[in-house]
JSON list of C-alpha atoms in Angstrom, two decimals:
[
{"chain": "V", "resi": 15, "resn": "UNK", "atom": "CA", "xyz": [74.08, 83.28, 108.56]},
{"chain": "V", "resi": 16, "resn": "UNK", "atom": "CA", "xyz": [73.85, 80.51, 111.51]},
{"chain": "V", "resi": 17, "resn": "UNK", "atom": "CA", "xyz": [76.95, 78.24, 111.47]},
{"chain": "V", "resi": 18, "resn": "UNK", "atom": "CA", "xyz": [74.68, 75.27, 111.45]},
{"chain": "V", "resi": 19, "resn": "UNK", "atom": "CA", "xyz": [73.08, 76.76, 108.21]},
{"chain": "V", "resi": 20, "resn": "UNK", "atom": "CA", "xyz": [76.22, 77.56, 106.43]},
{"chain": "V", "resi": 21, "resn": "UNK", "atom": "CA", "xyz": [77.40, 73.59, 107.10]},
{"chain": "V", "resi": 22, "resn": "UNK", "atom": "CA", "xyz": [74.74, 72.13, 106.06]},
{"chain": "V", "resi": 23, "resn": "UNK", "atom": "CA", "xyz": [74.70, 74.42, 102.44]},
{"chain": "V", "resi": 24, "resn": "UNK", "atom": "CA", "xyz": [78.10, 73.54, 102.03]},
{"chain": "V", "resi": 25, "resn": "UNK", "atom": "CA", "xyz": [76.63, 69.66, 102.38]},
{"chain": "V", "resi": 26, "resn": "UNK", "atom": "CA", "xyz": [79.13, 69.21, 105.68]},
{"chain": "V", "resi": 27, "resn": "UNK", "atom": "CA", "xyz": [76.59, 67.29, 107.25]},
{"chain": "V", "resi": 28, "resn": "UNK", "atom": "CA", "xyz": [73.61, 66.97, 108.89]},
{"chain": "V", "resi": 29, "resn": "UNK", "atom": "CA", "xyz": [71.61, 69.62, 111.00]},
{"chain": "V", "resi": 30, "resn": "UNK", "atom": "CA", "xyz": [72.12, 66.99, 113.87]},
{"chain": "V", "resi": 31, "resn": "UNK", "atom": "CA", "xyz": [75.80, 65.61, 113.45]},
{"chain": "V", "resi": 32, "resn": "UNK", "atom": "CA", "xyz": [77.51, 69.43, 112.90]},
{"chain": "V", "resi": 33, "resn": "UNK", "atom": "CA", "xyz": [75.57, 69.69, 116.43]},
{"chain": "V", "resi": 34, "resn": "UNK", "atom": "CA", "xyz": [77.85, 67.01, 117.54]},
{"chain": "V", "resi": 35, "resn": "UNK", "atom": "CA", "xyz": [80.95, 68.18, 115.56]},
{"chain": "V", "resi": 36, "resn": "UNK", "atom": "CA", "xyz": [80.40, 71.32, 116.92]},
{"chain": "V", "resi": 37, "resn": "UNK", "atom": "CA", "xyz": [80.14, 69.72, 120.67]},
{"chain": "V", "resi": 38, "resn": "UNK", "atom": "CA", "xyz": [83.52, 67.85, 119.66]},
{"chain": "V", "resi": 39, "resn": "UNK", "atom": "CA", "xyz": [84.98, 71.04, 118.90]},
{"chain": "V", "resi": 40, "resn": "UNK", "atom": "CA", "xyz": [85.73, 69.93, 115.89]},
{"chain": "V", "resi": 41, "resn": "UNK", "atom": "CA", "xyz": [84.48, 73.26, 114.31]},
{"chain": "V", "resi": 42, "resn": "UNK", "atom": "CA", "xyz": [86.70, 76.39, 114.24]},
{"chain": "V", "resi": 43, "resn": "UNK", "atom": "CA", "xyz": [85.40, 79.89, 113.33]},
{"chain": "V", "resi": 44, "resn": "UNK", "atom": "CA", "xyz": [88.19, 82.16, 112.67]},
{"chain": "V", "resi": 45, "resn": "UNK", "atom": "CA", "xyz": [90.52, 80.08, 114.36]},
{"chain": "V", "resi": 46, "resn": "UNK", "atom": "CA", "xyz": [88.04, 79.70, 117.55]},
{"chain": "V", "resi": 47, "resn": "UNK", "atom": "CA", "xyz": [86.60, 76.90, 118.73]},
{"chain": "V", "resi": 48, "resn": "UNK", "atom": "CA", "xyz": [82.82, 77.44, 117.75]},
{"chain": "V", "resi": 49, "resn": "UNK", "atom": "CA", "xyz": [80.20, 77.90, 120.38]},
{"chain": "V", "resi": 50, "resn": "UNK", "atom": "CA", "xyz": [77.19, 76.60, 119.00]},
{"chain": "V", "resi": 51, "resn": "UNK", "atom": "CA", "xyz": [75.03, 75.88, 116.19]},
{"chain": "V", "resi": 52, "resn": "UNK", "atom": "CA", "xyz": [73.39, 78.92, 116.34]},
{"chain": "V", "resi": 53, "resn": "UNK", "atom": "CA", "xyz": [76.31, 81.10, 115.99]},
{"chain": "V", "resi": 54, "resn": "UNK", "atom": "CA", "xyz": [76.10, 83.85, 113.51]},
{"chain": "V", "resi": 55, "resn": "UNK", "atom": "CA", "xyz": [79.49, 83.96, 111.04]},
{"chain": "V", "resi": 56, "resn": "UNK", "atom": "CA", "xyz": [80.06, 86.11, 107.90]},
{"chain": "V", "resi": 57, "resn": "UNK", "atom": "CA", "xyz": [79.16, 83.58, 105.22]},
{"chain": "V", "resi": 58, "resn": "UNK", "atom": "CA", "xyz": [81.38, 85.70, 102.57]},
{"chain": "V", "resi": 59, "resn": "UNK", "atom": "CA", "xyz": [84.58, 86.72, 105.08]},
{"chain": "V", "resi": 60, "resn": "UNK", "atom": "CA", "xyz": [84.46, 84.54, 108.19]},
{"chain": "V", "resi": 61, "resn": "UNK", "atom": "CA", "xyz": [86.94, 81.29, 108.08]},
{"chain": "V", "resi": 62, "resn": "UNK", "atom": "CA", "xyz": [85.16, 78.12, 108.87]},
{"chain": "V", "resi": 63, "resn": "UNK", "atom": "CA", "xyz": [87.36, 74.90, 109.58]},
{"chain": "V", "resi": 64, "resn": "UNK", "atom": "CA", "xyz": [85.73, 71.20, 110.09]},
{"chain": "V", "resi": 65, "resn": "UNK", "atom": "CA", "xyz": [88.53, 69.34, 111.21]},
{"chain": "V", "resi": 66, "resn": "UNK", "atom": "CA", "xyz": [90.95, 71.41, 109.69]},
{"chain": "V", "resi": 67, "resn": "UNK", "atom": "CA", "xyz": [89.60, 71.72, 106.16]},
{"chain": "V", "resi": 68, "resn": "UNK", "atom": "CA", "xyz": [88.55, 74.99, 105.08]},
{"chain": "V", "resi": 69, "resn": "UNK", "atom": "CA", "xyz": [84.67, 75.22, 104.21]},
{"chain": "V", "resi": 70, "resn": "UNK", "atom": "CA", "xyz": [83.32, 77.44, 101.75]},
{"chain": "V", "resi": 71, "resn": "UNK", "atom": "CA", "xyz": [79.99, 77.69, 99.97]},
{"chain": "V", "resi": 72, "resn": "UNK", "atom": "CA", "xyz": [81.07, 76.30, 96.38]},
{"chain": "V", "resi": 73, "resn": "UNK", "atom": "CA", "xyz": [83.95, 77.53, 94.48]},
{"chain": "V", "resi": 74, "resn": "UNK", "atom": "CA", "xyz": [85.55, 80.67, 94.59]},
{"chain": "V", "resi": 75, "resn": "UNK", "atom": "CA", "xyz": [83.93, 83.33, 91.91]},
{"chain": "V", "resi": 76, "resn": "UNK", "atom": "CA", "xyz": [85.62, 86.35, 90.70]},
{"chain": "V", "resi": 77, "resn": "UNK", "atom": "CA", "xyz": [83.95, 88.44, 88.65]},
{"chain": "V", "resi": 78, "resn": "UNK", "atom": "CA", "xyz": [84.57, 91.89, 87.01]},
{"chain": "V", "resi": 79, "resn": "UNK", "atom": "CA", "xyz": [81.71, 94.68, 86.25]},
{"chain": "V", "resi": 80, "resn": "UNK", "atom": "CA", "xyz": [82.38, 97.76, 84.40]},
{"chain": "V", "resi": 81, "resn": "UNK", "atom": "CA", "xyz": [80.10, 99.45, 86.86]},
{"chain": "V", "resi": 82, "resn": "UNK", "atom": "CA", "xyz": [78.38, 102.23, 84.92]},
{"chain": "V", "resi": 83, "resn": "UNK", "atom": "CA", "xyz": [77.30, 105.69, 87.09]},
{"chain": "V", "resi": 84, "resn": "UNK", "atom": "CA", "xyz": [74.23, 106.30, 89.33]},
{"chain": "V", "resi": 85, "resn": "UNK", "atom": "CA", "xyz": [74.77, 102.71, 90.90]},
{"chain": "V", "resi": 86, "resn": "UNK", "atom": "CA", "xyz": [76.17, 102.58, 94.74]},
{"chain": "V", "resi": 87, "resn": "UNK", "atom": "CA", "xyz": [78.62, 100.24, 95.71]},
{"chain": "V", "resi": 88, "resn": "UNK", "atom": "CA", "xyz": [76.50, 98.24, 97.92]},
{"chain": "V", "resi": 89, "resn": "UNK", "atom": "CA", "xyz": [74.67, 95.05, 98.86]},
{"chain": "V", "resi": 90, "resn": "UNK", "atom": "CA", "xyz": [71.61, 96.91, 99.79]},
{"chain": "V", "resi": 91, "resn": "UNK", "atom": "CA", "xyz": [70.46, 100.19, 100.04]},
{"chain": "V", "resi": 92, "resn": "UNK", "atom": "CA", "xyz": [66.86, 102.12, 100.79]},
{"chain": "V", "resi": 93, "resn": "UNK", "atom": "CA", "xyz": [67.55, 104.95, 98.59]},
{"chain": "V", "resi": 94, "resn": "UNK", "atom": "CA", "xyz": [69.93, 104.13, 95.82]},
{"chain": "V", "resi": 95, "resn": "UNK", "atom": "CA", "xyz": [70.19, 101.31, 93.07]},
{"chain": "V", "resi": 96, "resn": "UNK", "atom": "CA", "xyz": [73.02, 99.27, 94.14]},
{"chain": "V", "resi": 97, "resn": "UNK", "atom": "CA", "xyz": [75.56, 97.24, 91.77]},
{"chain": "V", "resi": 98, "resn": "UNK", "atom": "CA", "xyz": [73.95, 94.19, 92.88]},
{"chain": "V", "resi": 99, "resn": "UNK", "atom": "CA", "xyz": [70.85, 95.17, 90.31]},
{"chain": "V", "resi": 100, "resn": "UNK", "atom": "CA", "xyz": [73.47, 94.21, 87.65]},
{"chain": "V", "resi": 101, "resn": "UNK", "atom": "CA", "xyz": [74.33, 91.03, 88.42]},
{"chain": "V", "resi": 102, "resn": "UNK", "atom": "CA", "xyz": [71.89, 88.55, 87.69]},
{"chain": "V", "resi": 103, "resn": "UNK", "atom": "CA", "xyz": [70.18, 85.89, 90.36]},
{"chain": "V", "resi": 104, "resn": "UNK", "atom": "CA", "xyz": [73.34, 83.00, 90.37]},
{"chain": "V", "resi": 105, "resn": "UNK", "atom": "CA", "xyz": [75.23, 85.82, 91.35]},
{"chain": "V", "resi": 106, "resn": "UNK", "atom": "CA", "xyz": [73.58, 87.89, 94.03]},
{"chain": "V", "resi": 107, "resn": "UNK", "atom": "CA", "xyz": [75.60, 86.00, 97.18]},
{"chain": "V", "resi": 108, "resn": "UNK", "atom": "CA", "xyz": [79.10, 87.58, 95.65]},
{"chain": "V", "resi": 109, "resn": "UNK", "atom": "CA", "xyz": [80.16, 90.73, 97.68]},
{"chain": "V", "resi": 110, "resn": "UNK", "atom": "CA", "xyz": [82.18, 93.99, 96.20]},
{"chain": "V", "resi": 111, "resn": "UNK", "atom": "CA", "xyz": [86.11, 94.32, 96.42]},
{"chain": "V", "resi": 112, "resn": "UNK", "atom": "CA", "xyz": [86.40, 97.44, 98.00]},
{"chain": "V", "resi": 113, "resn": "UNK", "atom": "CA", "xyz": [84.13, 100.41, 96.10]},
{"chain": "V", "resi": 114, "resn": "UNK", "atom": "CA", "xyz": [83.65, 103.09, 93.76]},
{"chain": "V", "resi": 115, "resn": "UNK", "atom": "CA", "xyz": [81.44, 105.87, 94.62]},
{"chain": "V", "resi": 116, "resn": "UNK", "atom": "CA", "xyz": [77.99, 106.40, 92.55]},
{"chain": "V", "resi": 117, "resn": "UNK", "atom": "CA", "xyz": [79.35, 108.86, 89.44]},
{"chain": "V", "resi": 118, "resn": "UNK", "atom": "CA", "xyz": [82.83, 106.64, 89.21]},
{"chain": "V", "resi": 119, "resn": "UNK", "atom": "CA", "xyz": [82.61, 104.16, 86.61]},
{"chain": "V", "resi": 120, "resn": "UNK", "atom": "CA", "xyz": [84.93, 101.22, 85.69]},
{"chain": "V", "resi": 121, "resn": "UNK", "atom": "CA", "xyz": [86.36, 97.85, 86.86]},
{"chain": "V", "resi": 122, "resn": "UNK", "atom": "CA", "xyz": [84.39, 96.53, 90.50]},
{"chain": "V", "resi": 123, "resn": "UNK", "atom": "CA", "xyz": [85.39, 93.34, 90.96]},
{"chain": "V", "resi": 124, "resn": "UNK", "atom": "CA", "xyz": [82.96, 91.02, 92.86]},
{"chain": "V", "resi": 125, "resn": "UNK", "atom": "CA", "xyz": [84.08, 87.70, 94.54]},
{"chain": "V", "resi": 126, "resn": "UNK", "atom": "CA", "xyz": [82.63, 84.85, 97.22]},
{"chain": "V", "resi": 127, "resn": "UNK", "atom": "CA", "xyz": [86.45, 84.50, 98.67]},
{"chain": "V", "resi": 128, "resn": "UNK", "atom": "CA", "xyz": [87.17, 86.86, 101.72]},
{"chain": "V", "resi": 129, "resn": "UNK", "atom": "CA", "xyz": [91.11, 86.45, 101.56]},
{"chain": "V", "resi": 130, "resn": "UNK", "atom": "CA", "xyz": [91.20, 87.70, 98.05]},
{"chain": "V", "resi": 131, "resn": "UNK", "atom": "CA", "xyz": [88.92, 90.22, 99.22]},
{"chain": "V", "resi": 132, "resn": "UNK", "atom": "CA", "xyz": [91.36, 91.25, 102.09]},
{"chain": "V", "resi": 133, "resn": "UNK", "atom": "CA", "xyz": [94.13, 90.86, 99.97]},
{"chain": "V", "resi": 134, "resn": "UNK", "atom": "CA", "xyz": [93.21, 93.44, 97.42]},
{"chain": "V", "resi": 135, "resn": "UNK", "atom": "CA", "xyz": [91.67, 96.04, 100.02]},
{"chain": "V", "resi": 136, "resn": "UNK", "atom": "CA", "xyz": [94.09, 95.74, 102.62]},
{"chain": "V", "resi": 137, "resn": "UNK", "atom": "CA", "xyz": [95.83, 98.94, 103.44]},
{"chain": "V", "resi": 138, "resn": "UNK", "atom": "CA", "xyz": [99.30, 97.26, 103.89]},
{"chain": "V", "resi": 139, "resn": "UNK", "atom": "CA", "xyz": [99.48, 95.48, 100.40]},
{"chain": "V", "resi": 140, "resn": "UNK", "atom": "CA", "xyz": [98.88, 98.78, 98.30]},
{"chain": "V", "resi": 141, "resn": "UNK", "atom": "CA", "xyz": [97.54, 97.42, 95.24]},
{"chain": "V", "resi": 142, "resn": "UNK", "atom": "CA", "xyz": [97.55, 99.18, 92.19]},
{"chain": "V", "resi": 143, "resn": "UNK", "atom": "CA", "xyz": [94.55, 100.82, 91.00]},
{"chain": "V", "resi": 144, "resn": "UNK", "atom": "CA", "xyz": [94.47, 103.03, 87.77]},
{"chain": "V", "resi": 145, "resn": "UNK", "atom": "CA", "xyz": [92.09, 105.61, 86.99]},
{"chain": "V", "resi": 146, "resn": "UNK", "atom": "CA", "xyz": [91.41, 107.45, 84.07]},
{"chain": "V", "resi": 147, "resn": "UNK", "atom": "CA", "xyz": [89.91, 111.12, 84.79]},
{"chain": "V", "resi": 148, "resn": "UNK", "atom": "CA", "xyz": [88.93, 113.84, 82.77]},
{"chain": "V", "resi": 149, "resn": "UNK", "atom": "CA", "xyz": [89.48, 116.98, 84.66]},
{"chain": "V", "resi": 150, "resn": "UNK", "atom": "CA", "xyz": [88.34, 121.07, 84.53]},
{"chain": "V", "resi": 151, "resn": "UNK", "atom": "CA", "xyz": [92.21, 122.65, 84.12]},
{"chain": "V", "resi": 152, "resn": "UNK", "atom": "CA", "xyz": [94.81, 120.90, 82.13]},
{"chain": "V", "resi": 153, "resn": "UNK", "atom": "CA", "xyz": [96.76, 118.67, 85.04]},
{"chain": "V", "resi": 154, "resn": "UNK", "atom": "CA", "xyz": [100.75, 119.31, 84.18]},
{"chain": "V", "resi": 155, "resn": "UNK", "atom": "CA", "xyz": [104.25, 118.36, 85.59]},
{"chain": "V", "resi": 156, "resn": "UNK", "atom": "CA", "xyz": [103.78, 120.37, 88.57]},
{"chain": "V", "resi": 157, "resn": "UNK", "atom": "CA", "xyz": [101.03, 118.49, 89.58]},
{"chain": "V", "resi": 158, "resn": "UNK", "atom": "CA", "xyz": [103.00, 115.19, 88.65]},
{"chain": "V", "resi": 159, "resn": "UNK", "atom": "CA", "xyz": [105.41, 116.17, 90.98]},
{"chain": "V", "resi": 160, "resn": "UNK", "atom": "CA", "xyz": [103.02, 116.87, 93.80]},
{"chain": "V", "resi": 161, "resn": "UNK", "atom": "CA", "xyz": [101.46, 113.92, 93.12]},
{"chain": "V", "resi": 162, "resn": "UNK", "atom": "CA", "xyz": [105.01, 111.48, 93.30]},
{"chain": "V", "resi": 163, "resn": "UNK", "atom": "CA", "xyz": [105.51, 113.58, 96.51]},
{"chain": "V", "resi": 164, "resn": "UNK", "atom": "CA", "xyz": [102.26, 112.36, 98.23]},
{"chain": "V", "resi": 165, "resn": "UNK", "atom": "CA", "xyz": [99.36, 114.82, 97.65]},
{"chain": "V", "resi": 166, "resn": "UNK", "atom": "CA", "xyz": [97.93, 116.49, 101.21]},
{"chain": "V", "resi": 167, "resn": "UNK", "atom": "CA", "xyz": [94.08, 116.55, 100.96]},
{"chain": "V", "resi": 168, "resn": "UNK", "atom": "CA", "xyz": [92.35, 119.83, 101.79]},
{"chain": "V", "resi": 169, "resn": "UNK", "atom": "CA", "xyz": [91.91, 118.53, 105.12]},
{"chain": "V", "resi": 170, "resn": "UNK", "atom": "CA", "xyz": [94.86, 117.49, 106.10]},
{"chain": "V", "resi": 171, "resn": "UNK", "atom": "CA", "xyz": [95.58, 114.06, 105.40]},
{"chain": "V", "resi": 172, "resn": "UNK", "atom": "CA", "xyz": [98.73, 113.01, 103.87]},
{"chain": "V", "resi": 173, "resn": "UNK", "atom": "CA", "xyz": [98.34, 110.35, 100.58]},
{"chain": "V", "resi": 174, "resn": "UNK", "atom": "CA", "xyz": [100.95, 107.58, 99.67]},
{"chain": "V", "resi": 175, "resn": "UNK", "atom": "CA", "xyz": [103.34, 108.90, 96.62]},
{"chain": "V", "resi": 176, "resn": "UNK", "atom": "CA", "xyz": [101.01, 108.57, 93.63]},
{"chain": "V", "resi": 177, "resn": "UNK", "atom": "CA", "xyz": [101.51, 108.85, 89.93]},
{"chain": "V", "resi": 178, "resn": "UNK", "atom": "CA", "xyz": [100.03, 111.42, 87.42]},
{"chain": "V", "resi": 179, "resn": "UNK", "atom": "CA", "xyz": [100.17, 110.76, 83.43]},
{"chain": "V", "resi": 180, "resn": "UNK", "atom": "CA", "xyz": [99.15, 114.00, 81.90]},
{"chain": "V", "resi": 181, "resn": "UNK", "atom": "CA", "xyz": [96.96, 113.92, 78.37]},
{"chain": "V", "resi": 182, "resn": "UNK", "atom": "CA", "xyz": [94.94, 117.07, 76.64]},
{"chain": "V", "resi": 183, "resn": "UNK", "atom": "CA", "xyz": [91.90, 117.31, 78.69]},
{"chain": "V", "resi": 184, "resn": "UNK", "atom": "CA", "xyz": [92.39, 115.39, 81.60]},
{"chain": "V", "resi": 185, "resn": "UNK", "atom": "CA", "xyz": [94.88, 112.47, 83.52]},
{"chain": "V", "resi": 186, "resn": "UNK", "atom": "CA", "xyz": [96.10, 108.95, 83.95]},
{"chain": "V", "resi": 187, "resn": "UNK", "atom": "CA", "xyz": [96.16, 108.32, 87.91]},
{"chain": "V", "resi": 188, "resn": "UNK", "atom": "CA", "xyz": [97.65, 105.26, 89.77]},
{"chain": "V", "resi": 189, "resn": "UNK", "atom": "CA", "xyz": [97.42, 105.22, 93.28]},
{"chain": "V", "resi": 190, "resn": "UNK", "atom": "CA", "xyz": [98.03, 102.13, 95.94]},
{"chain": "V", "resi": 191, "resn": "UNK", "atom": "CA", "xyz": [95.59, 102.76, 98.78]},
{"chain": "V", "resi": 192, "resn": "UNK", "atom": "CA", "xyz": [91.60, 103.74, 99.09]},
{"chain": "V", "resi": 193, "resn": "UNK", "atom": "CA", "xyz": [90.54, 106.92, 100.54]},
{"chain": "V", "resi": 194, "resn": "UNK", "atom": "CA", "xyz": [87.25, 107.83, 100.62]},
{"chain": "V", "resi": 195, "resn": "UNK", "atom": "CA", "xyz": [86.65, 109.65, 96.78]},
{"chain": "V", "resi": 196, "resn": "UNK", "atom": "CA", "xyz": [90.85, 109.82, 96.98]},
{"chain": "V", "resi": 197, "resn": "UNK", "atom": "CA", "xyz": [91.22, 110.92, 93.26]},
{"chain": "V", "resi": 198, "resn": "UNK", "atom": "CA", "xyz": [88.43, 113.11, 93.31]},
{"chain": "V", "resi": 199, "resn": "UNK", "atom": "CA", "xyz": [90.17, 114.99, 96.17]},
{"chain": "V", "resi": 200, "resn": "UNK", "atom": "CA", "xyz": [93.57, 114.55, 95.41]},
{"chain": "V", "resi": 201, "resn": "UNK", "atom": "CA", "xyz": [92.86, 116.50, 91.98]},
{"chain": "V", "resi": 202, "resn": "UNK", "atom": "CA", "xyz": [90.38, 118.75, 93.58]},
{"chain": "V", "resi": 203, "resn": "UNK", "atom": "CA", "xyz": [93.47, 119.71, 96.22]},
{"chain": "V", "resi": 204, "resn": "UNK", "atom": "CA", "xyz": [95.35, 120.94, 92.78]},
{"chain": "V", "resi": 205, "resn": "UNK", "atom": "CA", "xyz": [92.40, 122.65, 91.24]},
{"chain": "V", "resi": 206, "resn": "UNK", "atom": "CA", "xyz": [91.67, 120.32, 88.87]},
{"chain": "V", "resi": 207, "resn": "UNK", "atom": "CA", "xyz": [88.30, 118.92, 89.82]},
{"chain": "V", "resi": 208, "resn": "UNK", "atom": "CA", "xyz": [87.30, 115.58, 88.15]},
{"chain": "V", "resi": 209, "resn": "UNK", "atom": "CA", "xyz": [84.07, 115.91, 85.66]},
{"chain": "V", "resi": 210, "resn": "UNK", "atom": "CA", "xyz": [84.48, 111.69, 84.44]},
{"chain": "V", "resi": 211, "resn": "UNK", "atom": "CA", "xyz": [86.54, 109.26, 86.11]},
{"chain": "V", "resi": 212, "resn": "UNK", "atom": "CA", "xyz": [86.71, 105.69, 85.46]},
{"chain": "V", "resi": 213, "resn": "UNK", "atom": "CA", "xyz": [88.97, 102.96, 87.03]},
{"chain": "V", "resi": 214, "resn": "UNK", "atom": "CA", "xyz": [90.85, 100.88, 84.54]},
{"chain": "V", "resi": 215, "resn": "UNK", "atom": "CA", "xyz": [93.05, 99.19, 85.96]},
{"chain": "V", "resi": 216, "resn": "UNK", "atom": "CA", "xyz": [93.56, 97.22, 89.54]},
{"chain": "V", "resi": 217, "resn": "UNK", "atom": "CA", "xyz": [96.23, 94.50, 90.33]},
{"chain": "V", "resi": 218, "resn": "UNK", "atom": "CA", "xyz": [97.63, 93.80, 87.00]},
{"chain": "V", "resi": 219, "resn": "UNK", "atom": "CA", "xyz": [94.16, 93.46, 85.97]},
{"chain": "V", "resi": 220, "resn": "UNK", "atom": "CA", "xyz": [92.79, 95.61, 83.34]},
{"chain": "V", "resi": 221, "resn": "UNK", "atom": "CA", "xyz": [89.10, 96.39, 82.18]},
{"chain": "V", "resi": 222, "resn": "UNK", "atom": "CA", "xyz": [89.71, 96.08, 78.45]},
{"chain": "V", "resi": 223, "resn": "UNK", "atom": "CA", "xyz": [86.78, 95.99, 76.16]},
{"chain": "V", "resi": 224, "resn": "UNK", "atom": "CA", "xyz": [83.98, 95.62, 78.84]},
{"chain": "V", "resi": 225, "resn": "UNK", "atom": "CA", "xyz": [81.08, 98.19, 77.86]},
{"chain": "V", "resi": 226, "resn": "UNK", "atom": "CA", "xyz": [79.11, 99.84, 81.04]},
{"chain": "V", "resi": 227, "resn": "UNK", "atom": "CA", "xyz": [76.94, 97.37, 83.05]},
{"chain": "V", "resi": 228, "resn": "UNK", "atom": "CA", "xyz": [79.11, 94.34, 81.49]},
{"chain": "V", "resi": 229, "resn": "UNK", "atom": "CA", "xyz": [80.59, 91.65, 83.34]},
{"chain": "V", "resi": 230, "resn": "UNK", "atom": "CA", "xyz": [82.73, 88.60, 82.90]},
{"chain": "V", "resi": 231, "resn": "UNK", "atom": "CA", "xyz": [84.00, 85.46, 85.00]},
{"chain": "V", "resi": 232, "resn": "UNK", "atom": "CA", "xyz": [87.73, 85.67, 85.64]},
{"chain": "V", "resi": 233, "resn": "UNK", "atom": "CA", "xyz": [89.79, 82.58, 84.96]},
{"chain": "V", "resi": 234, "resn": "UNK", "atom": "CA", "xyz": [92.09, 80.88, 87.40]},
{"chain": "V", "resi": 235, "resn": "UNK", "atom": "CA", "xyz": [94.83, 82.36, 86.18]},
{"chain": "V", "resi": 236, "resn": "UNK", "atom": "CA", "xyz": [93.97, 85.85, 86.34]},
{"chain": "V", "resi": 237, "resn": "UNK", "atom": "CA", "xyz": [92.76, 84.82, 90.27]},
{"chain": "V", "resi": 238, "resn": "UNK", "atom": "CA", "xyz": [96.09, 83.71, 90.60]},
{"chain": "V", "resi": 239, "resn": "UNK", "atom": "CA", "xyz": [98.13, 86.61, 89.40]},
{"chain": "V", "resi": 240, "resn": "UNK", "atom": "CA", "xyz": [95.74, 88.78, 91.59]},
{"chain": "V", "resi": 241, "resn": "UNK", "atom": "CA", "xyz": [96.87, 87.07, 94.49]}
]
């Protein structure tokens, strides 16, 4: 989006007088100096500051979908549905917290607020994600153990210490980072391949009782404990 644009939304001020602000330096785009009006920011993750007041389009929305399977997690895309199809119009200028690939169902949470969004994806806080999976072979201690150890991936790459809960049929896995299909593989890598797996839990934050293709508004102090 042009900076100009994302001002003037956010009811800053005029087309004409950001020019000026903007010639001031008065505006700041991820701690820069902006360069002009037409200046193309990230209206979801770039930080804009008029005279040292953050600017943001509204109030900060965090919402949680139990995202069923067959959707990608996407904005857009040619040749898939996307999660976006189950939000409804208000909603369409949130962006997804990380992602869960097509056949994964569960918890996606969806949010206007870049920090939060860095905060909960970034590699460095390891948030807490929990995953229920049912799996072909009976996971047992052994692959616990592997599992607190740090699982290596078929090729090669070495996991974080993770944590396996056994139960007849399948798993309970917790892990704190977000490698591509990481579950899938890390169970795959103990011949256990996943045939359902649905995240539960991220943060603290829990799905509960939210049916497939569900969603609901967070309150503050849910934000709050997220961050």
């Amino acid at each position: 989006m042009r900076l100009d644009k994302f001002l003037s939304e956010a009811n800053v001020a005029s087309r004409k007088a950001i020019k000026q602000m903007i010639k001031e330096a008065r505006v700041r785009v991820d701690g820069v100096p902006a360069k002009s009006p037409d200046q193309k920011i990230d209206e979801h993750t770039s930080q804009v500051m008029v005279d040292g007041k953050e600017i943001r389009l509204g109030g900060r929305i965090v919402l949680m979908l139990h995202k069923p399977a067959g959707f990608v997690t996407s904005t857009s895309d040619p040749r898939d549905r996307t999660v976006m199809e189950l939000l409804p119009a208000e909603y369409q200028k949130l962006f997804p917290v990380g992602r869960l690939d097509k056949e994964t169902e569960g918890m996606l949470l969806f949010t206007n607020d870049g920090e939060l969004g860095h905060r909960l994806t970034a590699p460095k806080h390891q948030v807490e994600k929990r995953y229920y999976a049912e799996t072909d072979g009976q996971p047992d201690e052994k692959d616990a153990e592997a599992f607190r150890q740090g699982i290596i991936l078929r090729d090669g790459t070495k996991c974080l210490p993770a944590e396996l809960e056994p139960f007849p049929g399948g798993c309970y896995v917790t892990v704190r980072e977000g490698k591509y299909h990481q579950v899938r593989r890390m169970l795959a890598s103990r011949g256990k391949p996943v045939t359902y797996l649905r995240r539960e839990m991220e943060g603290g934050l829990k799905l509960g009782g939210l049916r497939p293709g569900e969603f609901r508004i967070l309150q503050d102090e849910e934000v709050i404990n997220l961050l």
